[in-house]
XYZ file of C-alpha atoms in Angstrom:
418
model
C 0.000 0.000 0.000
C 1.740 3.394 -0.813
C 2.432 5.426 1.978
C 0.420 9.197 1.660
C 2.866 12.052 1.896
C 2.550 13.816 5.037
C 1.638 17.973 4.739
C 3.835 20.511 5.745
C 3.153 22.822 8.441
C 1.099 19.894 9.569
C 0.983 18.349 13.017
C 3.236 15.318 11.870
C 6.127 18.414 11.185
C 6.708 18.500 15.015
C 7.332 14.701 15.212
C 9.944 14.959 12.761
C 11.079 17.979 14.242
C 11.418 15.648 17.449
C 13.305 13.072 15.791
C 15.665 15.633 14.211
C 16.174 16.733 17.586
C 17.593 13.640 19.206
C 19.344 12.965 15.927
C 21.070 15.679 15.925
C 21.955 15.125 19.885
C 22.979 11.522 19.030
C 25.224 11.936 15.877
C 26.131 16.040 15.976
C 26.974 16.128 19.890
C 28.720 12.938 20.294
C 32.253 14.061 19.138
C 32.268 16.463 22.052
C 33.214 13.864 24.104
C 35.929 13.188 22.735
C 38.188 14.946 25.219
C 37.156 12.661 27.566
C 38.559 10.059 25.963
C 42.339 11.953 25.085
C 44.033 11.812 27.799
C 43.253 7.237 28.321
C 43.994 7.065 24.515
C 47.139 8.371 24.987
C 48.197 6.844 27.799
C 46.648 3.667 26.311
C 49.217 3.868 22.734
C 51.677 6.101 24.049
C 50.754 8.501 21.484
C 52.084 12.223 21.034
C 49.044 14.733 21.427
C 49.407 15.160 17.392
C 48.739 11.309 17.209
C 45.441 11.246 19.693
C 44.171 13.945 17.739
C 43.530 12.167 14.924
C 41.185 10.417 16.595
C 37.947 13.225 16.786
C 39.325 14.600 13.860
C 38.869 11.856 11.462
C 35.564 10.884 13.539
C 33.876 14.405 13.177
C 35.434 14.430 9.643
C 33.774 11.347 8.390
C 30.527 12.891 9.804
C 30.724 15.351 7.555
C 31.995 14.017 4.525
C 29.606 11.301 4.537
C 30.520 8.179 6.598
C 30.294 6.083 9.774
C 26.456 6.187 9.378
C 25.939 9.216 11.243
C 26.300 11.223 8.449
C 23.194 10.313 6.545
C 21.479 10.420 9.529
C 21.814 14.124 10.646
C 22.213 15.344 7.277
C 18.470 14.272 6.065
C 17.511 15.125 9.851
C 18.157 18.906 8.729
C 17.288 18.164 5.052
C 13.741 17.569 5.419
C 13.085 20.315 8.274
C 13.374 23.005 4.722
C 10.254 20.595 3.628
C 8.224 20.178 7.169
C 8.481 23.571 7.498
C 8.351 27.444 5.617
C 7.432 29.948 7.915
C 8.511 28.566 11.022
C 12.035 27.167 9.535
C 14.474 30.058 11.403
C 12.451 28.112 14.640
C 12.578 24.803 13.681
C 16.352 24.381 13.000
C 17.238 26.273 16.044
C 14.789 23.812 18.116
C 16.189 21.069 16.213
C 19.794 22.040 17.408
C 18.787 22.064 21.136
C 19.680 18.132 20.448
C 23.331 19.135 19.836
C 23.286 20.992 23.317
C 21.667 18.128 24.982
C 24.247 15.978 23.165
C 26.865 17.984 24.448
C 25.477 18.073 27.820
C 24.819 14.297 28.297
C 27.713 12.620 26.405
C 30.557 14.036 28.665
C 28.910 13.053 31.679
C 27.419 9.458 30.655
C 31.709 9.008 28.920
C 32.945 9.938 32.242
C 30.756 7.198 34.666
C 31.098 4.433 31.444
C 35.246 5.023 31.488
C 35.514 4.754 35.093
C 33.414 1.569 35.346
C 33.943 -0.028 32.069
C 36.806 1.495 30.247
C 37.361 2.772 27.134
C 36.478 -0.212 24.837
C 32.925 -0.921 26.943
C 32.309 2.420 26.664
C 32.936 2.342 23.100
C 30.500 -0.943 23.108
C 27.468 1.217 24.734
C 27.955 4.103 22.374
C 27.077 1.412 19.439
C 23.896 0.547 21.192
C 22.478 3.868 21.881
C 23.644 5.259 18.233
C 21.289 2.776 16.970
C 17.950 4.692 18.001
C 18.809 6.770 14.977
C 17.162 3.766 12.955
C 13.724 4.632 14.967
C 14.376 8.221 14.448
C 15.031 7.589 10.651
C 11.444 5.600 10.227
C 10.297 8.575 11.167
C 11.115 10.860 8.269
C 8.056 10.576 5.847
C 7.636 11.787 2.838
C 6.059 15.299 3.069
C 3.881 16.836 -0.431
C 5.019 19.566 -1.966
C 3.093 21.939 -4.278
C 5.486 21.411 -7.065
C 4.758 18.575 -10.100
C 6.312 14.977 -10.399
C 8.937 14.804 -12.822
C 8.006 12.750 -15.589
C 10.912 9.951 -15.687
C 11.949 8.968 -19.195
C 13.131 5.220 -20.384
C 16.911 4.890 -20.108
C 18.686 5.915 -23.042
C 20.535 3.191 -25.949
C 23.879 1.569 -24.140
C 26.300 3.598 -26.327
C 29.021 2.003 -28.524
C 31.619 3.684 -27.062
C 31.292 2.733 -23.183
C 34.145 4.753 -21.435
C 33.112 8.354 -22.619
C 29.073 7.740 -21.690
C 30.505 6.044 -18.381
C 32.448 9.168 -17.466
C 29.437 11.328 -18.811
C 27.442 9.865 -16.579
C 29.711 9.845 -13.461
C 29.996 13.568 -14.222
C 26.306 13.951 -14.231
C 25.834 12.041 -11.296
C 28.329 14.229 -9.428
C 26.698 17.257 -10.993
C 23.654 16.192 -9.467
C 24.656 15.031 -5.766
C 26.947 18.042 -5.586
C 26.342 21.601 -6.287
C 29.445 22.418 -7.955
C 27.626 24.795 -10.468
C 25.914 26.004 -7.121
C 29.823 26.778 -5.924
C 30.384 28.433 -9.221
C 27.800 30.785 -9.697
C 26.289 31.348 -6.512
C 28.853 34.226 -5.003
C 26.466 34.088 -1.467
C 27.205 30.082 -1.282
C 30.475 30.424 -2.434
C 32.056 32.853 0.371
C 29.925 31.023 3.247
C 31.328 28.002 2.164
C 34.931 29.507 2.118
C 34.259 31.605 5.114
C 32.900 28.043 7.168
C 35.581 26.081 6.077
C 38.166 28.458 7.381
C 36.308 28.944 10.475
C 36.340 25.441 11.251
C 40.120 25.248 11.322
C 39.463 26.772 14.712
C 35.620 25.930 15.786
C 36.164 22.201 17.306
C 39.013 22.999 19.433
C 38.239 24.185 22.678
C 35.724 20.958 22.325
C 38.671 18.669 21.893
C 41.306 20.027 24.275
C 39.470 22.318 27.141
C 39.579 18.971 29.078
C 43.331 18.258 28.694
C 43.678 22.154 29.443
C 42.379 21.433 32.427
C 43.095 18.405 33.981
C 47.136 19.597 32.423
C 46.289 22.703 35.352
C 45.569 20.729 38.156
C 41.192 20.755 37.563
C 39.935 17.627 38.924
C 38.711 14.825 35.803
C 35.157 15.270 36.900
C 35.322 19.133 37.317
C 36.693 19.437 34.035
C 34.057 17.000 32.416
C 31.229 19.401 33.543
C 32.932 22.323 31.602
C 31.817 21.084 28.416
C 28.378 19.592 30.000
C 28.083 23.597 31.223
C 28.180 24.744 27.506
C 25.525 21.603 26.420
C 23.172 22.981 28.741
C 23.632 26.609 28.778
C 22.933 26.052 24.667
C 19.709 24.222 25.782
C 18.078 27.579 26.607
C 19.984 29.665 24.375
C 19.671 27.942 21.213
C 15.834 28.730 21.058
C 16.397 32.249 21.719
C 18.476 32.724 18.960
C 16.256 30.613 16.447
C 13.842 33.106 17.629
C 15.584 36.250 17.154
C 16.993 34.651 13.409
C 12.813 34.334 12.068
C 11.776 37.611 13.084
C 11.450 39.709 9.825
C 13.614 42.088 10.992
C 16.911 39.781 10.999
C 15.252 37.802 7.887
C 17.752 40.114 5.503
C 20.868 40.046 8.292
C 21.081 36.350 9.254
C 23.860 35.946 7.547
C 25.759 38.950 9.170
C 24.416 37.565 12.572
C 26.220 34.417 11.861
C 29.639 36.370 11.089
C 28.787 38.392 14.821
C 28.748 35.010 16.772
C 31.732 33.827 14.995
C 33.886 36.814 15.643
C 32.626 36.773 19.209
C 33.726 33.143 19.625
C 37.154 33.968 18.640
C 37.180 36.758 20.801
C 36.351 34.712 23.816
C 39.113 31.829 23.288
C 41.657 34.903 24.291
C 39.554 34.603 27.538
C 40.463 30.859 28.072
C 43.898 31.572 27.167
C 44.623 33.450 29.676
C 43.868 31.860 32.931
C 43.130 28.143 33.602
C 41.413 28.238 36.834
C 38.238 26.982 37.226
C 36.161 29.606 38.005
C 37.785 31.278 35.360
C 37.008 28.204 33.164
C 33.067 28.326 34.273
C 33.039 32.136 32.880
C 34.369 31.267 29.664
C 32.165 27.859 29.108
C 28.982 30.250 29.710
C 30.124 33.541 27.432
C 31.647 30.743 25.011
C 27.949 29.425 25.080
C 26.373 32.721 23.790
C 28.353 32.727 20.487
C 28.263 28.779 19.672
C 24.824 28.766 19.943
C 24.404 31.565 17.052
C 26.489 29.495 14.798
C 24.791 26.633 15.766
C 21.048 28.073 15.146
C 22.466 29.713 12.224
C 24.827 27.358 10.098
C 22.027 25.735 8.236
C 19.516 28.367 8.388
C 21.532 30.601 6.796
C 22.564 28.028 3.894
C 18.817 27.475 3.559
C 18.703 31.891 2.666
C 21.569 31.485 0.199
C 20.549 28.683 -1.636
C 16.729 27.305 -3.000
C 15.102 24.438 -1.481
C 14.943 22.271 -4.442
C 19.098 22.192 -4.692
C 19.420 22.553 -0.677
C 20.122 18.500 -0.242
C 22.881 18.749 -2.535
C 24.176 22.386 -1.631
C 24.677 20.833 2.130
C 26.458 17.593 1.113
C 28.997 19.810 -0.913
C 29.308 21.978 2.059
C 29.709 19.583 4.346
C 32.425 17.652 2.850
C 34.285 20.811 2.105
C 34.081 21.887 5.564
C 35.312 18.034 6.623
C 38.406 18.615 5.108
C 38.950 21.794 7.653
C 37.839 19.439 10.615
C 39.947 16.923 9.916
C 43.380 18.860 9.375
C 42.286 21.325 12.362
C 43.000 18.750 15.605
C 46.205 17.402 14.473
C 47.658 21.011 13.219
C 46.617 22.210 17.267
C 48.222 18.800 18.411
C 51.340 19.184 16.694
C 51.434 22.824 18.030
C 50.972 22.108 21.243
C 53.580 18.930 21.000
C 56.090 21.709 19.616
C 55.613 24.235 22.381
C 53.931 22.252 25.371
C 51.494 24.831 25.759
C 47.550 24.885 25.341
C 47.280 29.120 25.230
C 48.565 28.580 21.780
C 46.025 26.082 20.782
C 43.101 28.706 22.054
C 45.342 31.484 19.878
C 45.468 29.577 17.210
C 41.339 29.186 17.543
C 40.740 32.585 17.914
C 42.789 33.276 14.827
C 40.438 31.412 12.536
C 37.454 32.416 13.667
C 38.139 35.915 13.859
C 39.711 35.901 10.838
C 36.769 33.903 9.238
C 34.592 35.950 10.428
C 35.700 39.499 9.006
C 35.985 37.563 5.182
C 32.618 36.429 5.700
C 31.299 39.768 6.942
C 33.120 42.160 4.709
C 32.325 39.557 1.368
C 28.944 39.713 2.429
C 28.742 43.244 2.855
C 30.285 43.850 -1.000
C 27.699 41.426 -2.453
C 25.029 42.904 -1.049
C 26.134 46.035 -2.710
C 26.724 45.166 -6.061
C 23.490 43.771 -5.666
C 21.817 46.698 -5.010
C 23.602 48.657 -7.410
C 22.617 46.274 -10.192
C 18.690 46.203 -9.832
C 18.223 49.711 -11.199
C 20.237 48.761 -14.226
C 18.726 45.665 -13.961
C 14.734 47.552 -13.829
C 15.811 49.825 -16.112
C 16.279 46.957 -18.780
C 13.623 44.993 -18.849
C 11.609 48.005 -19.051
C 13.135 48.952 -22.271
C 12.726 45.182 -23.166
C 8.375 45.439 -22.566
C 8.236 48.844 -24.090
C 9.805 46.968 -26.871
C 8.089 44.707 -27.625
C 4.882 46.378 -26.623
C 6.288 48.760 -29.906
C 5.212 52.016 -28.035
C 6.760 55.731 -28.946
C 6.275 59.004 -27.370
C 7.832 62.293 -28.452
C 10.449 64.097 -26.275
C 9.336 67.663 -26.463
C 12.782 68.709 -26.362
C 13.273 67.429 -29.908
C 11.973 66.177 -33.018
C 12.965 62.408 -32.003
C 10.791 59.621 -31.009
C 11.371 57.800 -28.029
C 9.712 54.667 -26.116
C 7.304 55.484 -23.705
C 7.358 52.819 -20.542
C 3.960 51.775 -19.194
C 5.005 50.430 -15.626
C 2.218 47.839 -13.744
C 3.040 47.982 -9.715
C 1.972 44.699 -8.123
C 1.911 44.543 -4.777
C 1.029 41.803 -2.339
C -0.385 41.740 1.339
């Protein structure tokens, strides 16, 4: 029996809207606690701190460039919130990321109990068993009806005579399709968020990998600095929502993007804060001011790759972005282990965060800033041509009373809309 699309805006929205929640908490929020797991890894291999780091870094890599399973699990999580919802979206996705802050809230404490009672490799053993409830969150994910037509599918085409050419033409379609490379190449918007994210994530995921070591290397107790990053999970809980609130009012609707650039500029401004002191109540400051920024990327990321790019070519703009911006996450932790191998101290790993991001943040910022102006200055010329164009074609002439000449006379229509 075929299964009925559900509608959008509909009541079955907020059930997927569930599931993408505690999707996102189980696949998006599990490499925070990671750090947990550094300092036993290294102990366990005698491995150099650029060696362990491999170890989130080619996890949350493979997230995002499309392995381990989690990957197509929180990527058509987010995918099919653009479809559930329209006017509520800015809401949804920021709802939808209060998983990651529950993630990161409830991973570094259940990793700490599991390693003390079970070790590493039990640990590792439970993890497999509760990543599985993504399968139940995944049956949840129905088709939802959209307003536009079914495409009419043709009959394959002839097998060719020539195989290798129509093999490689259809690899390259295939590509084109699954990745929005013409997206990349024409879209200026996509193009500089994509550049701008990719160089912000050189810095993003390391206070989440080494703020434990940073502390527990100062004398913090193991548990003590476990709760640091359970402080930022939770404080995200509450401010995630707040922020997908602020992002869909119509006032920000235009300035999401420069919102985004804000919080990232304001995360690399607050590393320099955990950089320069590692007690713990100075530690507890920075994990709730750190909060305030991450959770405007995090409500923000996909929402504002939903305003750059349409709906219909979203699915494939996001896998292109995200295994772009794997590439960043998976050089980042190794580069700020080998660092920190060469000098022996972490206030160069938080430097070398706040570099990126700040960085990132003015290219993203600024680029945005000239595009918006060049697009402003090209809709007059822009107006100005296609009303030449209908006067055209319409074939009508007035005469300029300053001379004897003919010219076109533009009959302009105003539609408006409530």
């Amino acid at each position: 029996m075929p299964q009925v699309p559900e509608r959008a805006e509909g009541c079955w929205a907020w059930v997927v809207l569930l599931a993408s929640l505690v999707t996102q908490g189980l696949t998006l929020g599990f490499p925070t606690c990671t750090g947990i797991f550094f300092t036993e890894l290294q102990h366990e291999f005698q491995a150099s701190n650029s060696e362990t780091s491999w170890f989130p870094s080619i996890l949350t890599a493979m997230l995002h460039a499309g392995g381990l399973g989690m990957c197509f699990s929180f990527q058509s999580s987010i995918t099919v919130l653009g479809f559930y919802f329209s006017r509520h979206r800015a809401l949804a996705n920021a709802l939808a990321s209060v998983g990651v802050s529950l993630g990161i809230t409830l991973w570094p404490l259940l990793s700490r109990y599991l390693l003390e009672n079970l070790g590493w490799r039990g640990t590792f053993l439970i993890f497999g068993g509760v990543l599985l409830h993504c399968c139940v969150c995944g049956a949840i994910l129905r088709p939802v009806a959209t307003s536009t037509a079914p495409e009419t599918k043709e009959g394959p085409p002839p097998p060719s005579k020539t195989s290798s050419p129509g093999c490689l033409a259809a690899c390259g379609a295939a590509i084109q399709r699954h990745l929005a490379f013409d997206i990349l190449r024409h879209n200026a918007g996509y193009r500089v968020f994509t550049l701008g994210v990719m160089w912000m994530i050189l810095g993003f995921p390391l206070p989440h990998v080494f703020l434990v070591p940073y502390a527990t290397r100062h004398g913090v107790d193991e548990h003590k600095a476990a709760l640091l990053i359970s402080i930022i999970g939770f404080s995200n809980i509450f401010l995630r929502p707040v922020a997908g609130l602020l992002a869909g009012r119509r006032d920000f609707a235009g300035h999401r993007k420069y919102l985004f650039s804000l919080a990232a500029l304001l995360n690399g401004l607050t590393n320099l804060v955990c950089a320069a002191s590692a007690d713990f109540r100075v530690l507890v400051v920075y994990c709730l001011v750190y909060s305030v920024s991450m959770s405007g990327i995090g409500a923000l990321l996909f929402q504002v790759l939903m305003d750059i790019v349409p709906m219909d070519r979203f699915s494939s703009a996001l896998g292109l972005f995200t295994i772009l911006e794997s590439i960043s996450i998976l050089t980042s932790p190794p580069l700020a282990g080998l660092l920190l191998d060469t000098t022996n101290n972490f206030s160069y790993v938080f430097y070398m965060s706040s570099f990126f991001l700040i960085s990132a943040a003015l290219f993203m910022g600024g680029s945005f800033c000239v595009l918006q102006k060049k697009e402003r200055q090209g809709r007059p010329a822009e107006a100005e041509g296609a009303i030449t164009e209908v006067a055209s074609e319409r074939g009508l002439t007035v005469e300029d009373p300053r001379s004897s000449e003919k010219q076109l006379y533009t009959e302009i229509t105003y539609v408006t809309s409530v």
